[in-house]
Amino acid sequence: MNSLPRAAELGLISCHTCGLTCRDTGGDDMACPRCGSALHRRKPDSYMRAWALLIAGFLLYIPANVLPIMRTASLNDIDDNTIISGVVELWVKGSPDLAVIVFTASIVVPMLKFLSLSVLLVTSQRGSGWARVQRAKIYRLVEFIGYWSMLDVFVVALLTALVRFGLLSLVEPLPGVIFFGLTVVLTMLASMSFDPRLIWDGRDTDD
Amino acid sequence: MGMAAPESLLICEHCDTVYQRRPLVRGEVARCARCMAELERHQGLSVNAMLALVLTAMIVFVQANMWPIVTLGLNGQFSGTTLWGMIITMWQQQAQVVSVLAAFTLFFFPLVKMLTLGWLLWFGRQGRRAPGFVPLMVALHRLGPWTMSEVFVLGALVAIVKAHNYFDVVADPGIYAYAALTLLITIFAGVDLRQLWDHTAERPA
């Protein structure tokens, strides 16, 4: 694919903030003439930051799933819900469609993020030429759907604010929801830290 | 190619491939031949149309925040909430992290985004750069994916369905305002705000 020149070959840098094509003058403290942002050939410390945030996110994802996220209390009954028991309840109580949506947002999307970002990081670090187009597509998918994981956090928050009937019925947030909210933020930061250009930087073996 | 002016070149943000920019026809999307990412799409909305949309979104946003979203009923008792009612309750219930997340992603960031856009477009329709244009454009870029109103709408739907098993549920006007807001956000999703750099002359207002 030599007909498709890359920025580095032409001595160019694309500003990561405003997209302006800038000349690579070779210094370490280049700034975009249009928006003033620092110019980088690649996002700085991409691998280190992405790994750190991804691992931190994964560690918090464990208590997010093990600990209950919400307590439903009524006169004679206290019921603690985890993410997965909330999905099961939706399914059993006759809303399988919403159960699938919540399951996707809370379980599938975070797992997809951990898995695909790990694969992207490992393969890019090794300069692998394997399935580059597909890896690029997976990255864009993860970026696009990542923030929808916040769904369950908002559900708990809204139910907590709504179900305020004193002794009769009360909903309270439990620590799991905090861990889950932090997981979503950390994984979003992790995918933002990864530089998709790195997928194409290894040994030049594309197609 | 080495002699081309920087504005005439387009670099794929996902793989750094360099392209010669060309005008797009209505509905056309330019894709990167190497990584298939979207390079640029035809921007069908004029600055005036964008400003109208932003002003509409501001009105709807005020309504979405002031009006109650849902009301639950149980044995003749009623309990409703607004967005800020939810944020405050979460703070009081020892979930301050969630409270702050909701306050920023559902209130402050969307608000800042709309006000900034409104400001930039107001001057932009006269072909001028608003005071503070450069830092505001950078700020808009940084806000990126941190506004989550559309996720909240889906969350409200799930909450309503869950509550419906135990309570009488009345959807309040706030939820419709949120639905309208989601629609406006969806229309805006295809807008590349970076075009404002090209639209406006390089002289301060």
mmCIF file of C-alpha atoms in Angstrom:
data_model
loop_
_atom_site.group_PDB
_atom_site.id
_atom_site.type_symbol
_atom_site.label_atom_id
_atom_site.label_comp_id
_atom_site.label_asym_id
_atom_site.label_seq_id
_atom_site.Cartn_x
_atom_site.Cartn_y
_atom_site.Cartn_z
ATOM 1 C CA MET A 1 0.000 0.000 0.000
ATOM 2 C CA ASN A 2 2.761 2.431 -0.816
ATOM 3 C CA SER A 3 0.295 4.636 -2.650
ATOM 4 C CA LEU A 4 -1.102 5.667 0.731
ATOM 5 C CA PRO A 5 1.554 7.831 2.384
ATOM 6 C CA ARG A 6 1.467 8.264 6.143
ATOM 7 C CA ALA A 7 2.024 11.564 7.893
ATOM 8 C CA ALA A 8 5.422 10.615 9.318
ATOM 9 C CA GLU A 9 6.773 9.756 5.842
ATOM 10 C CA LEU A 10 5.885 13.239 4.613
ATOM 11 C CA GLY A 11 7.154 15.016 7.712
ATOM 12 C CA LEU A 12 3.630 15.986 8.767
ATOM 13 C CA ILE A 13 1.683 15.842 12.027
ATOM 14 C CA SER A 14 -2.056 16.062 12.407
ATOM 15 C CA CYS A 15 -3.051 18.153 15.439
ATOM 16 C CA HIS A 16 -4.910 15.796 17.795
ATOM 17 C CA THR A 17 -7.114 18.621 19.002
ATOM 18 C CA CYS A 18 -8.162 20.619 15.943
ATOM 19 C CA GLY A 19 -7.085 18.339 13.075
ATOM 20 C CA LEU A 20 -4.857 20.870 11.314
ATOM 21 C CA THR A 21 -2.075 19.447 9.166
ATOM 22 C CA CYS A 22 1.188 20.735 10.624
ATOM 23 C CA ARG A 23 4.789 20.396 9.583
ATOM 24 C CA ASP A 24 6.896 18.171 11.835
ATOM 25 C CA THR A 25 9.805 20.429 12.769
ATOM 26 C CA GLY A 26 11.346 17.732 14.924
ATOM 27 C CA GLY A 27 11.316 19.457 18.301
ATOM 28 C CA ASP A 28 9.828 18.060 21.489
ATOM 29 C CA ASP A 29 7.709 21.090 22.272
ATOM 30 C CA MET A 30 5.944 21.776 18.997
ATOM 31 C CA ALA A 31 2.610 23.554 19.212
ATOM 32 C CA CYS A 32 -0.253 23.722 16.724
ATOM 33 C CA PRO A 33 -0.227 27.149 15.047
ATOM 34 C CA ARG A 34 -4.038 27.168 14.909
ATOM 35 C CA CYS A 35 -5.214 26.023 18.348
ATOM 36 C CA GLY A 36 -2.037 26.174 20.416
ATOM 37 C CA SER A 37 -2.249 22.559 21.616
ATOM 38 C CA ALA A 38 0.945 20.572 21.988
ATOM 39 C CA LEU A 39 1.680 18.532 18.861
ATOM 40 C CA HIS A 40 2.426 14.833 19.222
ATOM 41 C CA ARG A 41 3.161 12.259 16.557
ATOM 42 C CA ARG A 42 1.399 9.747 18.799
ATOM 43 C CA LYS A 43 -0.569 10.243 22.005
ATOM 44 C CA PRO A 44 2.064 10.551 24.755
ATOM 45 C CA ASP A 45 2.792 7.413 26.811
ATOM 46 C CA SER A 46 -0.152 5.745 25.134
ATOM 47 C CA TYR A 47 0.711 2.155 26.122
ATOM 48 C CA MET A 48 1.553 2.936 29.725
ATOM 49 C CA ARG A 49 -1.493 5.104 30.352
ATOM 50 C CA ALA A 50 -3.900 2.783 28.589
ATOM 51 C CA TRP A 51 -2.597 -0.287 30.451
ATOM 52 C CA ALA A 52 -2.671 1.462 33.835
ATOM 53 C CA LEU A 53 -6.219 2.738 33.374
ATOM 54 C CA LEU A 54 -7.445 -0.535 31.917
ATOM 55 C CA ILE A 55 -6.019 -2.610 34.778
ATOM 56 C CA ALA A 56 -7.379 -0.171 37.374
ATOM 57 C CA GLY A 57 -10.772 -0.328 35.671
ATOM 58 C CA PHE A 58 -10.706 -4.118 35.685
ATOM 59 C CA LEU A 59 -9.805 -4.259 39.380
ATOM 60 C CA LEU A 60 -12.788 -2.049 40.214
ATOM 61 C CA TYR A 61 -15.042 -4.080 37.942
ATOM 62 C CA ILE A 62 -14.699 -7.051 40.312
ATOM 63 C CA PRO A 63 -16.324 -5.391 43.366
ATOM 64 C CA ALA A 64 -18.752 -3.690 40.963
ATOM 65 C CA ASN A 65 -20.104 -7.133 40.088
ATOM 66 C CA VAL A 66 -19.659 -8.958 43.387
ATOM 67 C CA LEU A 67 -21.065 -6.255 45.659
ATOM 68 C CA PRO A 68 -24.737 -5.304 45.501
ATOM 69 C CA ILE A 69 -25.481 -2.032 43.709
ATOM 70 C CA MET A 70 -28.942 -1.334 45.127
ATOM 71 C CA ARG A 71 -31.097 -2.192 48.172
ATOM 72 C CA THR A 72 -34.860 -2.421 47.967
ATOM 73 C CA ALA A 73 -36.438 -2.276 51.409
ATOM 74 C CA SER A 74 -40.121 -2.617 52.254
ATOM 75 C CA LEU A 75 -42.047 -3.425 55.470
ATOM 76 C CA ASN A 76 -41.104 -7.064 55.723
ATOM 77 C CA ASP A 77 -38.407 -7.529 53.150
ATOM 78 C CA ILE A 78 -34.901 -6.345 52.337
ATOM 79 C CA ASP A 79 -33.556 -7.222 48.916
ATOM 80 C CA ASP A 80 -30.002 -6.465 47.751
ATOM 81 C CA ASN A 81 -29.459 -6.425 43.995
ATOM 82 C CA THR A 82 -26.244 -6.972 42.072
ATOM 83 C CA ILE A 83 -25.885 -5.955 38.437
ATOM 84 C CA ILE A 84 -26.611 -9.465 37.243
ATOM 85 C CA SER A 85 -29.553 -10.059 39.623
ATOM 86 C CA GLY A 86 -31.064 -6.806 38.340
ATOM 87 C CA VAL A 87 -30.829 -8.157 34.791
ATOM 88 C CA VAL A 88 -32.399 -11.459 35.861
ATOM 89 C CA GLU A 89 -35.232 -9.604 37.609
ATOM 90 C CA LEU A 90 -35.998 -7.592 34.465
ATOM 91 C CA TRP A 91 -36.014 -10.806 32.433
ATOM 92 C CA VAL A 92 -38.276 -12.716 34.831
ATOM 93 C CA LYS A 93 -40.682 -9.827 35.391
ATOM 94 C CA GLY A 94 -41.469 -9.753 31.690
ATOM 95 C CA SER A 95 -39.124 -7.251 30.054
ATOM 96 C CA PRO A 96 -36.606 -9.486 28.280
ATOM 97 C CA ASP A 97 -35.896 -6.752 25.741
ATOM 98 C CA LEU A 98 -34.762 -4.288 28.403
ATOM 99 C CA ALA A 99 -32.938 -7.107 30.202
ATOM 100 C CA VAL A 100 -30.882 -7.635 27.047
ATOM 101 C CA ILE A 101 -30.124 -3.901 26.793
ATOM 102 C CA VAL A 102 -29.009 -3.651 30.434
ATOM 103 C CA PHE A 103 -26.999 -6.880 30.132
ATOM 104 C CA THR A 104 -25.277 -5.490 27.052
ATOM 105 C CA ALA A 105 -24.502 -2.114 28.643
ATOM 106 C CA SER A 106 -23.358 -3.458 32.016
ATOM 107 C CA ILE A 107 -21.705 -6.795 31.212
ATOM 108 C CA VAL A 108 -21.023 -7.198 27.492
ATOM 109 C CA VAL A 109 -19.661 -3.700 26.807
ATOM 110 C CA PRO A 110 -17.221 -3.588 29.766
ATOM 111 C CA MET A 111 -16.007 -7.135 29.035
ATOM 112 C CA LEU A 112 -15.622 -6.272 25.338
ATOM 113 C CA LYS A 113 -13.579 -3.243 26.385
ATOM 114 C CA PHE A 114 -11.238 -5.177 28.668
ATOM 115 C CA LEU A 115 -10.766 -7.917 26.109
ATOM 116 C CA SER A 116 -10.419 -5.832 22.951
ATOM 117 C CA LEU A 117 -8.248 -3.097 24.485
ATOM 118 C CA SER A 118 -5.927 -5.763 25.932
ATOM 119 C CA VAL A 119 -5.680 -7.450 22.529
ATOM 120 C CA LEU A 120 -5.122 -4.079 20.828
ATOM 121 C CA LEU A 121 -2.402 -3.130 23.310
ATOM 122 C CA VAL A 122 -0.575 -6.469 23.119
ATOM 123 C CA THR A 123 -0.717 -6.766 19.315
ATOM 124 C CA SER A 124 0.283 -3.133 18.745
ATOM 125 C CA GLN A 125 3.158 -3.366 21.209
ATOM 126 C CA ARG A 126 4.455 -6.371 19.300
ATOM 127 C CA GLY A 127 4.055 -4.544 16.019
ATOM 128 C CA SER A 128 1.726 -7.235 14.741
ATOM 129 C CA GLY A 129 0.286 -6.921 11.255
ATOM 130 C CA TRP A 130 -2.580 -9.273 12.071
ATOM 131 C CA ALA A 131 -6.124 -8.179 11.137
ATOM 132 C CA ARG A 132 -5.292 -4.497 11.212
ATOM 133 C CA VAL A 133 -8.489 -3.255 9.610
ATOM 134 C CA GLN A 134 -10.595 -5.356 11.990
ATOM 135 C CA ARG A 135 -8.613 -4.186 15.009
ATOM 136 C CA ALA A 136 -9.094 -0.585 13.914
ATOM 137 C CA LYS A 137 -12.834 -1.197 13.594
ATOM 138 C CA ILE A 138 -13.054 -2.809 17.037
ATOM 139 C CA TYR A 139 -11.323 0.206 18.536
ATOM 140 C CA ARG A 140 -13.807 2.594 16.945
ATOM 141 C CA LEU A 141 -16.695 0.432 18.195
ATOM 142 C CA VAL A 142 -15.317 0.484 21.756
ATOM 143 C CA GLU A 143 -14.915 4.256 21.589
ATOM 144 C CA PHE A 144 -18.438 4.692 20.275
ATOM 145 C CA ILE A 145 -20.354 2.505 22.723
ATOM 146 C CA GLY A 146 -18.160 2.894 25.814
ATOM 147 C CA TYR A 147 -20.143 5.527 27.675
ATOM 148 C CA TRP A 148 -23.450 3.643 27.382
ATOM 149 C CA SER A 149 -22.229 1.478 30.251
ATOM 150 C CA MET A 150 -23.244 4.307 32.577
ATOM 151 C CA LEU A 151 -26.833 3.112 32.061
ATOM 152 C CA ASP A 152 -27.099 1.037 35.254
ATOM 153 C CA VAL A 153 -25.620 3.829 37.368
ATOM 154 C CA PHE A 154 -28.370 6.189 36.223
ATOM 155 C CA VAL A 155 -31.040 3.532 36.797
ATOM 156 C CA VAL A 156 -29.956 3.114 40.424
ATOM 157 C CA ALA A 157 -29.726 6.890 40.932
ATOM 158 C CA LEU A 158 -33.186 7.519 39.514
ATOM 159 C CA LEU A 159 -34.815 4.675 41.479
ATOM 160 C CA THR A 160 -33.150 5.913 44.663
ATOM 161 C CA ALA A 161 -34.600 9.376 44.130
ATOM 162 C CA LEU A 162 -38.036 8.042 43.164
ATOM 163 C CA VAL A 163 -38.755 5.272 45.647
ATOM 164 C CA ARG A 164 -39.058 7.309 48.855
ATOM 165 C CA PHE A 165 -42.067 5.898 50.668
ATOM 166 C CA GLY A 166 -40.599 5.733 54.165
ATOM 167 C CA LEU A 167 -41.201 2.384 55.819
ATOM 168 C CA LEU A 168 -43.410 1.137 53.018
ATOM 169 C CA SER A 169 -40.796 1.136 50.307
ATOM 170 C CA LEU A 170 -37.318 2.535 49.964
ATOM 171 C CA VAL A 171 -34.445 2.165 47.509
ATOM 172 C CA GLU A 172 -30.857 2.864 48.568
ATOM 173 C CA PRO A 173 -27.627 2.811 46.542
ATOM 174 C CA LEU A 174 -25.003 0.307 47.710
ATOM 175 C CA PRO A 175 -21.208 0.464 47.176
ATOM 176 C CA GLY A 176 -21.249 -1.709 44.030
ATOM 177 C CA VAL A 177 -22.733 1.146 42.025
ATOM 178 C CA ILE A 178 -19.848 3.444 42.981
ATOM 179 C CA PHE A 179 -17.287 0.868 41.850
ATOM 180 C CA PHE A 180 -19.218 0.398 38.639
ATOM 181 C CA GLY A 181 -19.372 4.141 37.908
ATOM 182 C CA LEU A 182 -15.615 4.393 38.444
ATOM 183 C CA THR A 183 -15.024 1.372 36.182
ATOM 184 C CA VAL A 184 -16.885 3.076 33.360
ATOM 185 C CA VAL A 185 -14.904 6.304 33.772
ATOM 186 C CA LEU A 186 -11.565 4.455 33.912
ATOM 187 C CA THR A 187 -12.287 2.320 30.850
ATOM 188 C CA MET A 188 -13.381 5.427 28.926
ATOM 189 C CA LEU A 189 -10.102 7.101 29.864
ATOM 190 C CA ALA A 190 -8.216 3.928 28.906
ATOM 191 C CA SER A 191 -9.694 3.803 25.413
ATOM 192 C CA MET A 192 -9.084 7.541 24.966
ATOM 193 C CA SER A 193 -5.428 7.026 25.953
ATOM 194 C CA PHE A 194 -4.860 4.335 23.367
ATOM 195 C CA ASP A 195 -3.629 5.731 20.078
ATOM 196 C CA PRO A 196 -5.202 3.796 17.159
ATOM 197 C CA ARG A 197 -2.364 4.958 14.892
ATOM 198 C CA LEU A 198 -0.162 2.507 16.785
ATOM 199 C CA ILE A 199 -2.091 -0.356 15.168
ATOM 200 C CA TRP A 200 -0.480 0.639 11.861
ATOM 201 C CA ASP A 201 2.984 1.466 13.139
ATOM 202 C CA GLY A 202 4.554 -1.983 13.299
ATOM 203 C CA ARG A 203 6.494 -3.801 10.608
ATOM 204 C CA ASP A 204 5.074 -2.693 7.290
ATOM 205 C CA THR A 205 3.145 -5.786 6.356
ATOM 206 C CA ASP A 206 -0.302 -4.419 5.776
ATOM 207 C CA ASP A 207 -2.328 -6.406 3.279
ATOM 208 C CA MET B 1 2.297 16.621 -2.915
ATOM 209 C CA GLY B 2 5.027 18.077 -0.744
ATOM 210 C CA MET B 3 4.146 21.553 -1.973
ATOM 211 C CA ALA B 4 0.471 21.392 -1.035
ATOM 212 C CA ALA B 5 -0.943 23.884 1.469
ATOM 213 C CA PRO B 6 -1.762 22.319 4.858
ATOM 214 C CA GLU B 7 -5.491 23.139 4.564
ATOM 215 C CA SER B 8 -5.728 21.073 1.395
ATOM 216 C CA LEU B 9 -4.453 17.968 3.167
ATOM 217 C CA LEU B 10 -6.458 15.696 5.389
ATOM 218 C CA ILE B 11 -4.828 13.225 7.757
ATOM 219 C CA CYS B 12 -6.771 10.209 8.990
ATOM 220 C CA GLU B 13 -7.033 10.501 12.759
ATOM 221 C CA HIS B 14 -7.057 6.758 13.166
ATOM 222 C CA CYS B 15 -4.032 5.681 11.116
ATOM 223 C CA ASP B 16 -2.188 8.848 9.992
ATOM 224 C CA THR B 17 -2.723 8.293 6.267
ATOM 225 C CA VAL B 18 -2.489 11.542 4.309
ATOM 226 C CA TYR B 19 -5.097 12.516 1.712
ATOM 227 C CA GLN B 20 -5.702 15.364 -0.648
ATOM 228 C CA ARG B 21 -8.903 17.029 0.470
ATOM 229 C CA ARG B 22 -11.723 17.245 -2.034
ATOM 230 C CA PRO B 23 -15.204 18.754 -1.884
ATOM 231 C CA LEU B 24 -17.947 16.325 -0.913
ATOM 232 C CA VAL B 25 -21.426 16.196 -2.369
ATOM 233 C CA ARG B 26 -24.561 16.082 -0.234
ATOM 234 C CA GLY B 27 -24.693 12.971 1.920
ATOM 235 C CA GLU B 28 -21.209 11.848 0.939
ATOM 236 C CA VAL B 29 -18.807 10.412 3.500
ATOM 237 C CA ALA B 30 -15.092 10.181 2.760
ATOM 238 C CA ARG B 31 -13.498 7.080 4.247
ATOM 239 C CA CYS B 32 -9.880 6.180 4.807
ATOM 240 C CA ALA B 33 -8.764 3.528 2.311
ATOM 241 C CA ARG B 34 -6.324 2.045 4.835
ATOM 242 C CA CYS B 35 -8.346 1.748 8.054
ATOM 243 C CA MET B 36 -11.892 2.498 6.800
ATOM 244 C CA ALA B 37 -12.448 5.226 9.396
ATOM 245 C CA GLU B 38 -14.544 8.234 8.477
ATOM 246 C CA LEU B 39 -12.308 11.072 7.266
ATOM 247 C CA GLU B 40 -14.872 13.740 6.667
ATOM 248 C CA ARG B 41 -18.544 13.948 5.797
ATOM 249 C CA HIS B 42 -20.555 16.486 3.890
ATOM 250 C CA GLN B 43 -21.787 19.071 6.375
ATOM 251 C CA GLY B 44 -25.366 19.719 5.377
ATOM 252 C CA LEU B 45 -26.236 22.074 8.228
ATOM 253 C CA SER B 46 -25.515 25.754 7.773
ATOM 254 C CA VAL B 47 -24.196 27.783 10.703
ATOM 255 C CA ASN B 48 -27.646 29.344 11.062
ATOM 256 C CA ALA B 49 -29.308 25.934 11.189
ATOM 257 C CA MET B 50 -26.840 24.774 13.828
ATOM 258 C CA LEU B 51 -27.476 27.878 15.901
ATOM 259 C CA ALA B 52 -31.233 27.280 15.681
ATOM 260 C CA LEU B 53 -30.726 23.702 16.856
ATOM 261 C CA VAL B 54 -28.526 24.786 19.759
ATOM 262 C CA LEU B 55 -31.058 27.398 20.878
ATOM 263 C CA THR B 56 -33.807 24.760 20.707
ATOM 264 C CA ALA B 57 -31.658 22.381 22.712
ATOM 265 C CA MET B 58 -31.130 25.068 25.365
ATOM 266 C CA ILE B 59 -34.873 25.594 25.797
ATOM 267 C CA VAL B 60 -35.507 21.860 25.964
ATOM 268 C CA PHE B 61 -32.591 21.452 28.392
ATOM 269 C CA VAL B 62 -34.116 24.004 30.796
ATOM 270 C CA GLN B 63 -37.409 22.139 30.667
ATOM 271 C CA ALA B 64 -35.741 18.758 31.116
ATOM 272 C CA ASN B 65 -34.032 20.047 34.248
ATOM 273 C CA MET B 66 -36.907 21.942 35.829
ATOM 274 C CA TRP B 67 -39.798 19.607 35.246
ATOM 275 C CA PRO B 68 -40.175 16.344 37.164
ATOM 276 C CA ILE B 69 -39.153 13.293 35.146
ATOM 277 C CA VAL B 70 -41.291 10.539 36.656
ATOM 278 C CA THR B 71 -43.752 10.254 39.543
ATOM 279 C CA LEU B 72 -44.446 7.043 41.424
ATOM 280 C CA GLY B 73 -47.605 6.321 43.358
ATOM 281 C CA LEU B 74 -48.077 3.846 46.216
ATOM 282 C CA ASN B 75 -51.274 3.613 48.296
ATOM 283 C CA GLY B 76 -52.218 7.189 47.539
ATOM 284 C CA GLN B 77 -48.738 8.529 48.304
ATOM 285 C CA PHE B 78 -46.807 10.165 45.469
ATOM 286 C CA SER B 79 -43.106 10.640 44.933
ATOM 287 C CA GLY B 80 -41.488 12.381 41.969
ATOM 288 C CA THR B 81 -38.073 13.688 41.126
ATOM 289 C CA THR B 82 -36.142 16.045 38.887
ATOM 290 C CA LEU B 83 -32.569 15.621 37.705
ATOM 291 C CA TRP B 84 -31.278 17.754 40.576
ATOM 292 C CA GLY B 85 -33.499 15.895 43.040
ATOM 293 C CA MET B 86 -31.706 12.755 41.909
ATOM 294 C CA ILE B 87 -28.249 14.311 42.187
ATOM 295 C CA ILE B 88 -28.948 15.606 45.703
ATOM 296 C CA THR B 89 -30.491 12.331 46.893
ATOM 297 C CA MET B 90 -27.453 10.368 45.719
ATOM 298 C CA TRP B 91 -25.188 12.735 47.649
ATOM 299 C CA GLN B 92 -27.241 12.288 50.815
ATOM 300 C CA GLN B 93 -27.280 8.513 50.350
ATOM 301 C CA GLN B 94 -23.475 8.212 50.624
ATOM 302 C CA ALA B 95 -23.021 7.803 46.879
ATOM 303 C CA GLN B 96 -21.241 11.121 46.330
ATOM 304 C CA VAL B 97 -19.184 9.687 43.470
ATOM 305 C CA VAL B 98 -22.359 8.880 41.550
ATOM 306 C CA SER B 99 -23.822 12.243 42.472
ATOM 307 C CA VAL B 100 -20.820 14.103 41.064
ATOM 308 C CA LEU B 101 -20.706 11.901 37.937
ATOM 309 C CA ALA B 102 -24.377 12.606 37.256
ATOM 310 C CA ALA B 103 -24.015 16.339 37.963
ATOM 311 C CA PHE B 104 -21.179 16.668 35.460
ATOM 312 C CA THR B 105 -22.246 14.295 32.678
ATOM 313 C CA LEU B 106 -25.953 15.239 32.780
ATOM 314 C CA PHE B 107 -25.873 18.896 33.785
ATOM 315 C CA PHE B 108 -22.615 20.862 33.785
ATOM 316 C CA PHE B 109 -20.944 19.388 30.679
ATOM 317 C CA PRO B 110 -24.065 19.527 28.469
ATOM 318 C CA LEU B 111 -24.719 23.070 29.709
ATOM 319 C CA VAL B 112 -21.164 24.229 29.002
ATOM 320 C CA LYS B 113 -21.271 22.537 25.604
ATOM 321 C CA MET B 114 -24.492 24.285 24.572
ATOM 322 C CA LEU B 115 -23.489 27.707 25.883
ATOM 323 C CA THR B 116 -20.080 27.473 24.209
ATOM 324 C CA LEU B 117 -21.565 26.333 20.912
ATOM 325 C CA GLY B 118 -24.224 29.020 21.040
ATOM 326 C CA TRP B 119 -21.568 31.667 21.662
ATOM 327 C CA LEU B 120 -19.284 30.436 18.855
ATOM 328 C CA LEU B 121 -22.131 30.051 16.355
ATOM 329 C CA TRP B 122 -23.625 33.445 17.192
ATOM 330 C CA PHE B 123 -20.422 35.083 15.999
ATOM 331 C CA GLY B 124 -19.804 32.404 13.382
ATOM 332 C CA ARG B 125 -22.956 33.296 11.440
ATOM 333 C CA GLN B 126 -21.369 36.659 10.695
ATOM 334 C CA GLY B 127 -18.183 34.892 9.664
ATOM 335 C CA ARG B 128 -16.451 36.164 12.790
ATOM 336 C CA ARG B 129 -14.494 34.489 15.544
ATOM 337 C CA ALA B 130 -16.053 34.955 18.945
ATOM 338 C CA PRO B 131 -13.943 36.338 21.789
ATOM 339 C CA GLY B 132 -12.137 33.355 23.296
ATOM 340 C CA PHE B 133 -12.642 31.331 20.099
ATOM 341 C CA VAL B 134 -9.447 29.279 20.320
ATOM 342 C CA PRO B 135 -9.638 28.170 23.988
ATOM 343 C CA LEU B 136 -13.382 27.515 23.630
ATOM 344 C CA MET B 137 -12.841 25.305 20.569
ATOM 345 C CA VAL B 138 -10.200 23.369 22.500
ATOM 346 C CA ALA B 139 -12.566 23.038 25.472
ATOM 347 C CA LEU B 140 -15.353 21.721 23.191
ATOM 348 C CA HIS B 141 -12.973 19.082 21.873
ATOM 349 C CA ARG B 142 -11.989 18.002 25.389
ATOM 350 C CA LEU B 143 -15.628 17.651 26.497
ATOM 351 C CA GLY B 144 -15.876 14.935 23.844
ATOM 352 C CA PRO B 145 -17.815 11.916 25.103
ATOM 353 C CA TRP B 146 -18.479 13.209 28.617
ATOM 354 C CA THR B 147 -22.061 14.322 28.044
ATOM 355 C CA MET B 148 -24.489 11.495 28.677
ATOM 356 C CA SER B 149 -28.055 12.821 28.427
ATOM 357 C CA GLU B 150 -29.030 10.148 25.904
ATOM 358 C CA VAL B 151 -27.808 7.387 28.230
ATOM 359 C CA PHE B 152 -29.892 8.902 30.999
ATOM 360 C CA VAL B 153 -33.038 8.725 28.838
ATOM 361 C CA LEU B 154 -32.542 4.988 28.340
ATOM 362 C CA GLY B 155 -31.813 4.663 32.072
ATOM 363 C CA ALA B 156 -35.081 6.438 32.896
ATOM 364 C CA LEU B 157 -36.917 3.993 30.644
ATOM 365 C CA VAL B 158 -35.367 1.026 32.447
ATOM 366 C CA ALA B 159 -36.146 2.592 35.841
ATOM 367 C CA ILE B 160 -39.778 3.143 34.814
ATOM 368 C CA VAL B 161 -40.168 -0.469 33.736
ATOM 369 C CA LYS B 162 -38.559 -1.718 36.958
ATOM 370 C CA ALA B 163 -40.740 0.514 39.137
ATOM 371 C CA HIS B 164 -43.846 -0.414 37.186
ATOM 372 C CA ASN B 165 -43.891 -3.831 38.849
ATOM 373 C CA TYR B 166 -44.448 -2.309 42.281
ATOM 374 C CA PHE B 167 -45.829 1.198 41.821
ATOM 375 C CA ASP B 168 -48.180 3.292 39.745
ATOM 376 C CA VAL B 169 -45.930 5.119 37.317
ATOM 377 C CA VAL B 170 -46.749 8.488 35.800
ATOM 378 C CA ALA B 171 -44.360 9.843 33.169
ATOM 379 C CA ASP B 172 -43.934 13.593 33.731
ATOM 380 C CA PRO B 173 -43.144 16.312 31.154
ATOM 381 C CA GLY B 174 -39.438 16.170 32.014
ATOM 382 C CA ILE B 175 -39.060 12.795 30.345
ATOM 383 C CA TYR B 176 -40.532 14.138 27.092
ATOM 384 C CA ALA B 177 -38.157 17.087 27.229
ATOM 385 C CA TYR B 178 -35.336 14.577 27.626
ATOM 386 C CA ALA B 179 -36.591 12.564 24.670
ATOM 387 C CA ALA B 180 -36.603 15.749 22.541
ATOM 388 C CA LEU B 181 -33.101 16.562 23.772
ATOM 389 C CA THR B 182 -31.910 13.100 22.719
ATOM 390 C CA LEU B 183 -33.337 13.683 19.257
ATOM 391 C CA LEU B 184 -31.436 16.983 18.962
ATOM 392 C CA ILE B 185 -28.225 15.328 20.177
ATOM 393 C CA THR B 186 -28.654 12.634 17.524
ATOM 394 C CA ILE B 187 -29.021 15.263 14.785
ATOM 395 C CA PHE B 188 -25.881 16.945 16.091
ATOM 396 C CA ALA B 189 -23.911 13.707 16.216
ATOM 397 C CA GLY B 190 -23.083 13.972 12.500
ATOM 398 C CA VAL B 191 -21.836 17.554 12.779
ATOM 399 C CA ASP B 192 -18.082 18.030 12.731
ATOM 400 C CA LEU B 193 -17.532 21.119 14.854
ATOM 401 C CA ARG B 194 -14.001 21.465 13.505
ATOM 402 C CA GLN B 195 -15.536 23.053 10.392
ATOM 403 C CA LEU B 196 -15.885 26.212 12.490
ATOM 404 C CA TRP B 197 -12.117 26.661 12.176
ATOM 405 C CA ASP B 198 -12.501 26.926 8.402
ATOM 406 C CA HIS B 199 -15.771 28.861 8.447
ATOM 407 C CA THR B 200 -14.508 31.788 10.401
ATOM 408 C CA ALA B 201 -11.910 34.282 9.311
ATOM 409 C CA GLU B 202 -8.621 34.405 11.169
ATOM 410 C CA ARG B 203 -9.262 37.754 12.817
ATOM 411 C CA PRO B 204 -10.661 38.388 16.272
ATOM 412 C CA ALA B 205 -14.193 39.736 16.576
#
